Short mmCIF file of C-alpha atoms in Angstrom, two decimals:
data_model
loop_
_atom_site.label_atom_id
_atom_site.label_comp_id
_atom_site.label_asym_id
_atom_site.label_seq_id
_atom_site.Cartn_x
_atom_site.Cartn_y
_atom_site.Cartn_z
CA MET A 2 61.23 -84.00 0.98
CA ASP A 3 61.39 -86.02 -2.53
CA ASP A 4 61.34 -82.66 -4.90
CA VAL A 5 62.38 -79.01 -3.00
CA ALA A 6 62.54 -77.51 -6.62
CA THR A 7 59.00 -78.45 -7.55
CA PHE A 8 58.09 -77.73 -4.30
CA LEU A 9 59.19 -74.09 -4.89
CA ARG A 10 58.41 -73.14 -7.63
CA ASP A 11 55.02 -74.18 -6.79
CA ARG A 12 55.04 -73.24 -3.89
CA LEU A 13 56.51 -69.61 -4.91
CA GLY A 14 54.44 -69.59 -8.52
CA LEU A 15 57.87 -69.33 -10.00
CA ALA A 16 57.83 -69.51 -13.71
CA ALA A 17 60.40 -71.49 -15.35
CA PRO A 18 63.33 -69.62 -17.05
CA VAL A 19 63.07 -67.58 -19.76
CA ASP A 20 65.24 -65.61 -22.64
CA VAL A 21 66.09 -62.27 -22.01
CA ALA A 22 67.22 -59.48 -24.34
CA VAL A 23 70.39 -58.12 -23.49
CA THR A 24 71.76 -54.32 -24.23
CA ARG A 25 75.93 -54.63 -23.52
CA GLY A 26 77.92 -51.66 -23.16
CA ALA A 27 81.05 -50.42 -21.85
CA VAL A 28 84.02 -53.18 -22.13
CA GLU A 29 87.08 -52.04 -19.57
CA ALA A 30 90.63 -53.97 -20.54
CA CYS A 31 91.90 -55.08 -17.31
CA ASP A 32 94.87 -56.96 -16.13
CA GLY A 33 93.79 -60.26 -17.37
CA TYR A 34 90.37 -60.30 -18.08
CA ASP A 35 87.59 -57.57 -19.83
CA ARG A 36 85.10 -56.26 -17.76
CA GLU A 37 81.67 -55.33 -19.70
CA ARG A 38 78.69 -53.45 -18.11
CA ILE A 39 75.36 -55.33 -19.56
CA GLU A 40 71.62 -54.31 -18.76
CA TYR A 41 68.68 -57.11 -19.55
CA PRO A 42 64.64 -56.94 -18.44
CA GLY A 43 63.23 -58.94 -14.91
CA LEU A 44 60.22 -59.93 -14.01
CA GLU A 45 58.36 -56.52 -13.64
CA GLY A 46 60.08 -55.11 -16.34
CA ASP A 47 62.67 -53.52 -14.34
CA PRO A 48 66.50 -53.88 -15.95
CA ILE A 49 68.63 -55.63 -13.88
CA PRO A 50 72.56 -54.58 -14.61
CA ALA A 51 74.80 -56.52 -13.88
CA PHE A 52 78.88 -56.56 -15.12
CA LEU A 53 80.22 -59.17 -17.35
CA PHE A 54 84.24 -60.81 -17.08
CA THR A 55 85.61 -61.89 -19.79
CA PRO A 56 89.11 -63.89 -19.28
CA HIS A 57 91.93 -62.83 -21.97
CA GLY A 58 93.42 -65.12 -24.62
CA ARG A 59 92.07 -68.21 -23.92
CA ALA A 60 88.86 -70.13 -24.70
CA PRO A 61 86.81 -69.71 -21.12
CA ARG A 62 87.52 -73.22 -18.84
CA GLY A 63 83.62 -72.77 -18.24
CA GLY A 64 81.89 -70.25 -15.93
CA VAL A 65 79.71 -68.58 -13.00
CA VAL A 66 77.32 -66.45 -11.55
CA VAL A 67 78.32 -64.33 -8.04
CA PHE A 68 75.96 -63.27 -6.08
CA HIS A 69 77.16 -60.39 -4.29
CA GLN A 70 77.14 -59.92 -0.16
CA HIS A 71 74.18 -57.97 1.73
CA ASN A 72 76.00 -56.73 4.34
CA GLY A 73 74.27 -53.42 5.20
CA GLU A 74 75.78 -51.73 1.89
CA PHE A 75 72.94 -51.30 -0.31
CA HIS A 76 75.03 -49.29 -2.09
CA PHE A 77 77.22 -51.88 -2.66
CA GLY A 78 76.83 -54.76 -5.09
CA LYS A 79 77.86 -55.93 -8.61
CA SER A 80 81.04 -53.16 -7.89
CA GLU A 81 82.11 -55.16 -4.79
CA VAL A 82 82.69 -58.02 -6.76
CA ALA A 83 84.26 -56.71 -9.80
CA GLY A 84 86.60 -55.33 -6.83
CA LEU A 85 86.12 -51.99 -7.11
CA VAL A 86 84.57 -51.12 -3.78
CA GLY A 87 84.14 -52.86 -0.30
CA ASP A 88 86.37 -55.91 0.91
CA PRO A 89 88.84 -57.17 -1.26
CA CYS A 90 87.76 -60.54 -0.21
CA GLN A 91 85.09 -60.34 -2.77
CA ALA A 92 85.74 -59.39 -5.58
CA PHE A 93 85.40 -62.40 -7.10
CA GLY A 94 84.77 -61.33 -10.41
CA PRO A 95 88.69 -60.36 -11.47
CA ALA A 96 90.24 -63.41 -9.82
CA LEU A 97 87.63 -65.73 -11.69
CA ALA A 98 88.11 -64.48 -14.57
CA ARG A 99 91.53 -64.35 -14.87
CA ALA A 100 92.04 -67.67 -13.58
CA GLY A 101 89.25 -68.77 -17.44
CA LEU A 102 86.15 -68.39 -16.19
CA VAL A 103 83.59 -66.26 -18.17
CA VAL A 104 81.94 -64.25 -14.69
CA LEU A 105 78.31 -62.66 -14.28
CA ALA A 106 78.03 -59.81 -11.23
CA PRO A 107 74.39 -58.66 -11.07
CA ASP A 108 72.85 -56.22 -8.67
CA SER A 109 70.55 -57.48 -6.05
CA ILE A 110 67.15 -55.83 -6.02
CA SER A 111 67.58 -52.50 -3.70
CA PHE A 112 70.87 -52.95 -4.19
CA GLU A 113 73.70 -50.31 -6.47
CA ASP A 114 71.96 -49.24 -9.74
CA ARG A 115 68.64 -51.10 -8.74
CA ARG A 116 68.21 -49.16 -6.01
CA ALA A 117 64.66 -46.80 -5.90
CA GLY A 118 66.05 -43.42 -4.88
CA VAL A 119 69.68 -43.47 -6.15
CA ARG A 120 72.09 -45.24 -8.35
CA GLY A 121 76.26 -45.49 -7.94
CA VAL A 122 78.53 -47.11 -5.03
CA GLU A 123 77.23 -43.57 -2.79
CA PRO A 124 75.04 -45.24 0.46
CA ASP A 125 71.55 -42.84 0.62
CA THR A 126 69.64 -42.19 3.97
CA HIS A 127 66.57 -44.51 2.87
CA ASP A 128 68.31 -47.03 0.77
CA TRP A 129 67.97 -50.07 3.85
CA LEU A 130 63.52 -48.48 3.83
CA GLN A 131 64.00 -49.48 0.34
CA HIS A 132 64.91 -52.74 0.25
CA TYR A 133 62.26 -53.42 3.74
CA ASN A 134 60.05 -51.57 1.13
CA ALA A 135 60.99 -54.48 -1.81
CA MET A 136 59.36 -57.44 0.33
CA SER A 137 56.46 -55.67 2.06
CA TYR A 138 55.66 -53.92 -0.94
CA ARG A 139 54.79 -57.31 -2.75
CA LEU A 140 53.83 -59.22 0.54
CA LEU A 141 50.27 -56.54 0.18
CA GLN A 142 49.90 -57.84 -3.21
CA GLY A 143 50.36 -61.66 -2.07
CA ASP A 144 53.50 -61.75 -3.68
CA LEU A 145 57.25 -62.71 -2.74
CA LEU A 146 60.09 -61.08 -2.72
CA MET A 147 62.55 -64.78 -2.80
CA ARG A 148 59.65 -65.04 -6.27
CA LYS A 149 61.78 -61.82 -7.78
CA CYS A 150 65.21 -62.62 -5.99
CA LEU A 151 64.80 -66.33 -7.58
CA ASP A 152 63.84 -64.86 -10.89
CA ASP A 153 66.49 -62.42 -10.91
CA ALA A 154 68.98 -65.12 -10.25
CA GLN A 155 67.91 -67.75 -12.77
CA ARG A 156 67.74 -64.83 -15.80
CA ALA A 157 71.36 -64.07 -14.49
CA LEU A 158 72.10 -68.31 -15.02
CA GLY A 159 70.51 -67.90 -18.14
CA VAL A 160 72.33 -64.23 -19.78
CA LEU A 161 75.77 -66.55 -18.38
CA LEU A 162 74.85 -69.42 -21.11
CA GLN A 163 73.33 -66.93 -23.81
CA LEU A 164 76.66 -64.25 -23.80
CA GLY A 165 79.71 -66.41 -22.31
CA GLY A 166 80.47 -69.44 -24.70
CA VAL A 167 80.71 -71.42 -22.43
CA ASP A 168 80.06 -74.89 -22.20
CA PRO A 169 76.56 -75.83 -20.11
CA ARG A 170 78.54 -78.70 -18.08
CA ARG A 171 80.37 -76.61 -16.77
CA VAL A 172 78.41 -73.19 -15.08
CA GLY A 173 77.34 -72.74 -11.77
CA VAL A 174 76.76 -70.54 -8.95
CA ALA A 175 78.25 -68.49 -6.26
CA GLY A 176 78.00 -65.69 -3.13
CA HIS A 177 78.73 -65.16 0.36
CA SER A 178 76.08 -64.27 3.06
CA TYR A 179 73.11 -62.82 0.98
CA GLY A 180 74.83 -64.22 -1.91
CA GLY A 181 75.06 -67.57 -0.52
CA THR A 182 71.66 -68.00 0.42
CA THR A 183 70.46 -66.88 -2.87
CA ALA A 184 72.84 -69.52 -4.58
CA LEU A 185 71.68 -71.80 -2.11
CA TYR A 186 68.47 -71.60 -2.82
CA HIS A 187 68.41 -70.78 -7.29
CA ALA A 188 70.85 -74.01 -6.98
CA ALA A 189 68.63 -76.14 -5.07
CA LEU A 190 65.46 -75.26 -8.18
CA ASP A 191 67.75 -74.29 -11.20
CA PRO A 192 69.62 -77.62 -12.81
CA ARG A 193 71.28 -75.98 -14.41
CA CYS A 194 73.68 -74.88 -12.42
CA ARG A 195 76.00 -77.54 -12.37
CA PHE A 196 78.13 -76.38 -9.07
CA ALA A 197 77.86 -74.31 -5.84
CA ALA A 198 79.66 -72.39 -3.45
CA ILE A 199 77.88 -71.48 -0.94
CA SER A 200 79.80 -68.97 1.58
CA GLY A 201 78.51 -68.28 5.20
CA ALA A 202 75.11 -68.55 4.47
CA VAL A 203 74.13 -73.03 5.71
CA CYS A 204 72.48 -72.50 9.29
CA SER A 205 69.56 -74.03 10.20
CA LEU A 206 66.48 -72.35 10.33
CA ALA A 207 65.92 -73.57 14.27
CA THR A 208 69.29 -72.30 15.60
CA ARG A 209 68.49 -68.83 13.35
CA GLN A 210 65.67 -68.82 15.32
CA ARG A 211 66.67 -69.86 18.82
CA GLU A 212 69.44 -67.25 18.73
CA GLY A 213 67.86 -64.86 17.07
CA THR A 214 70.24 -64.76 14.04
CA GLY A 215 68.57 -62.60 11.27
CA ILE A 216 67.37 -63.53 7.83
CA VAL A 217 67.47 -62.33 4.74
CA LEU A 218 64.46 -60.75 3.84
CA PHE A 219 63.32 -62.44 0.26
CA GLU A 220 63.12 -65.08 2.92
CA ALA A 221 60.61 -64.53 4.81
CA VAL A 222 57.72 -66.82 3.01
CA PRO A 223 54.93 -67.53 5.69
CA GLY A 224 54.91 -71.21 5.93
CA LEU A 225 58.44 -71.96 4.81
CA ALA A 226 59.98 -73.34 7.85
CA ARG A 227 56.89 -75.57 8.10
CA ASP A 228 58.13 -77.28 5.16
CA LEU A 229 61.52 -76.82 3.75
CA ASP A 230 65.07 -76.06 6.01
CA HIS A 231 68.53 -75.48 4.76
CA HIS A 232 69.65 -79.38 4.86
CA ASP A 233 66.57 -80.20 2.08
CA LEU A 234 68.20 -77.48 -0.37
CA LEU A 235 71.98 -78.89 -0.33
CA ALA A 236 70.07 -82.37 -0.31
CA ALA A 237 68.33 -80.75 -3.71
CA ILE A 238 71.79 -79.75 -5.20
CA GLY A 239 73.03 -83.49 -5.07
CA PRO A 240 74.43 -85.14 -6.98
CA ARG A 241 75.78 -81.44 -8.63
CA PRO A 242 78.74 -80.92 -6.25
CA ALA A 243 78.54 -78.28 -3.90
CA LEU A 244 81.35 -76.22 -1.39
CA VAL A 245 79.13 -74.96 2.13
CA VAL A 246 82.18 -72.63 3.47
CA SER A 247 81.32 -71.78 7.08
CA GLY A 248 82.63 -70.55 10.54
CA THR A 249 82.60 -71.17 13.94
CA GLN A 250 81.96 -67.83 15.57
CA ASP A 251 79.84 -67.20 12.55
CA LYS A 252 76.15 -66.88 13.57
CA TYR A 253 74.90 -67.08 9.78
CA SER A 254 76.79 -70.63 9.56
CA ARG A 255 76.66 -72.34 13.46
CA ASP A 256 75.38 -75.35 12.81
CA ALA A 257 76.73 -75.68 8.55
CA ASP A 258 78.73 -78.64 9.59
CA ALA A 259 75.59 -80.22 11.53
CA VAL A 260 73.22 -78.92 8.46
CA VAL A 261 76.33 -80.81 6.22
CA ALA A 262 76.30 -84.00 7.88
CA ARG A 263 72.58 -84.09 8.31
CA VAL A 264 72.66 -85.15 3.97
CA ALA A 265 73.50 -87.76 2.12
CA GLY A 266 76.20 -88.72 -0.20
CA ASP A 267 79.80 -87.19 -1.15
CA PHE A 268 78.68 -84.59 -3.16
CA ILE A 269 79.85 -82.10 -0.94
CA THR A 270 82.47 -80.07 0.18
CA ALA A 271 82.85 -78.32 3.75
CA LEU A 272 85.51 -76.12 4.47
CA ARG A 273 84.79 -74.87 8.21
CA VAL A 274 87.57 -72.16 10.12
CA ASP A 275 86.97 -71.57 13.79
CA ARG A 276 86.75 -67.70 12.34
CA GLY A 277 83.71 -65.48 11.69
CA HIS A 278 81.58 -64.14 8.76
CA ALA A 279 83.54 -61.54 7.48
CA LEU A 280 85.70 -63.61 4.84
CA ASP A 281 89.70 -64.00 4.80
CA PRO A 282 91.82 -64.73 1.76
CA GLU A 283 92.24 -68.67 3.02
CA ARG A 284 88.98 -68.56 2.36
CA PHE A 285 88.61 -66.71 -0.47
CA ASP A 286 91.28 -68.59 -2.24
CA ALA A 287 89.81 -71.78 -1.63
CA ILE A 288 86.42 -70.61 -2.85
CA VAL A 289 88.37 -69.24 -6.24
CA GLU A 290 90.36 -72.30 -6.51
CA TRP A 291 86.91 -74.87 -5.65
CA ILE A 292 85.09 -72.80 -8.20
CA VAL A 293 87.75 -73.09 -11.18
CA ALA A 294 88.30 -76.84 -10.77
CA GLN A 295 84.83 -77.33 -10.53
CA ALA A 296 84.24 -75.36 -14.19
CA GLY A 297 87.24 -77.76 -15.37
CA ALA A 298 85.59 -80.69 -14.71
CA ASP A 299 85.23 -82.99 -17.40
CA ALA A 300 81.42 -83.64 -19.11
CA ASP A 301 81.84 -87.31 -16.62
CA GLY A 302 82.94 -85.55 -13.46
CA GLY A 303 86.35 -86.53 -13.29
CA SER A 304 88.84 -83.65 -13.09
CA GLY A 305 90.05 -81.49 -16.71
CA ALA A 306 93.34 -81.62 -17.45
#
């Protein structure tokens, strides 16, 4: 497909990015960085809470929006990226901020403080149902959850650019699993994403269907598989740098190596390990190192000192 961004925007009815007003909250000084809770409005007037991480004592090298994982834990969102709950190998906020980046970690719709009935980091019986409703209610109205999620994503990047004081040539997106899928689609359609780190999320639609692997609900777009696949999305990111992290035993990135092989160009860095879906220290450290290198790159594509 020649123009994935135009196709997706037209297919979804996704508008261009807009500026939003941000409400800034309490700032907590942490080891090497500050963590601030902020909030800004979404497409439907819904508040989007997020954490903003800024490094101590230095000008930022660049910035990144980190989209959190799914893992069936709807009570975890931005707080897992902050290292406050959940898997330590999802705590990208502190690691990247200590390395000199500004990081924005928003809650995705129906996660943590964006759940319909409850807030916080304790699970609720109806968490899964509310996530399902976020998709199905929109389908009833002729709308799509993907439109909402990608509008959220481009708003997040706009907020990072607005608040972070970073060079717009050194900002990108990252995520694992559900967050990786979000980063993949977002980077494909938003040229403001100057790099994308995608973990545990690249897999052809045919392989997932053949093996009975679930898809994230926001990918439930009627007819999408007839027109688009993950190699198209990766190709649309180029020549901007992309990192694709996958595991041979991970059903969510089962054939990531074959998907990458279909994409022309040398803009993709691929890390494939003989392990499963959950991140481990090796992959976590590699993702952090790659993002830091991209955020420090010179505008002409060279590596910054």
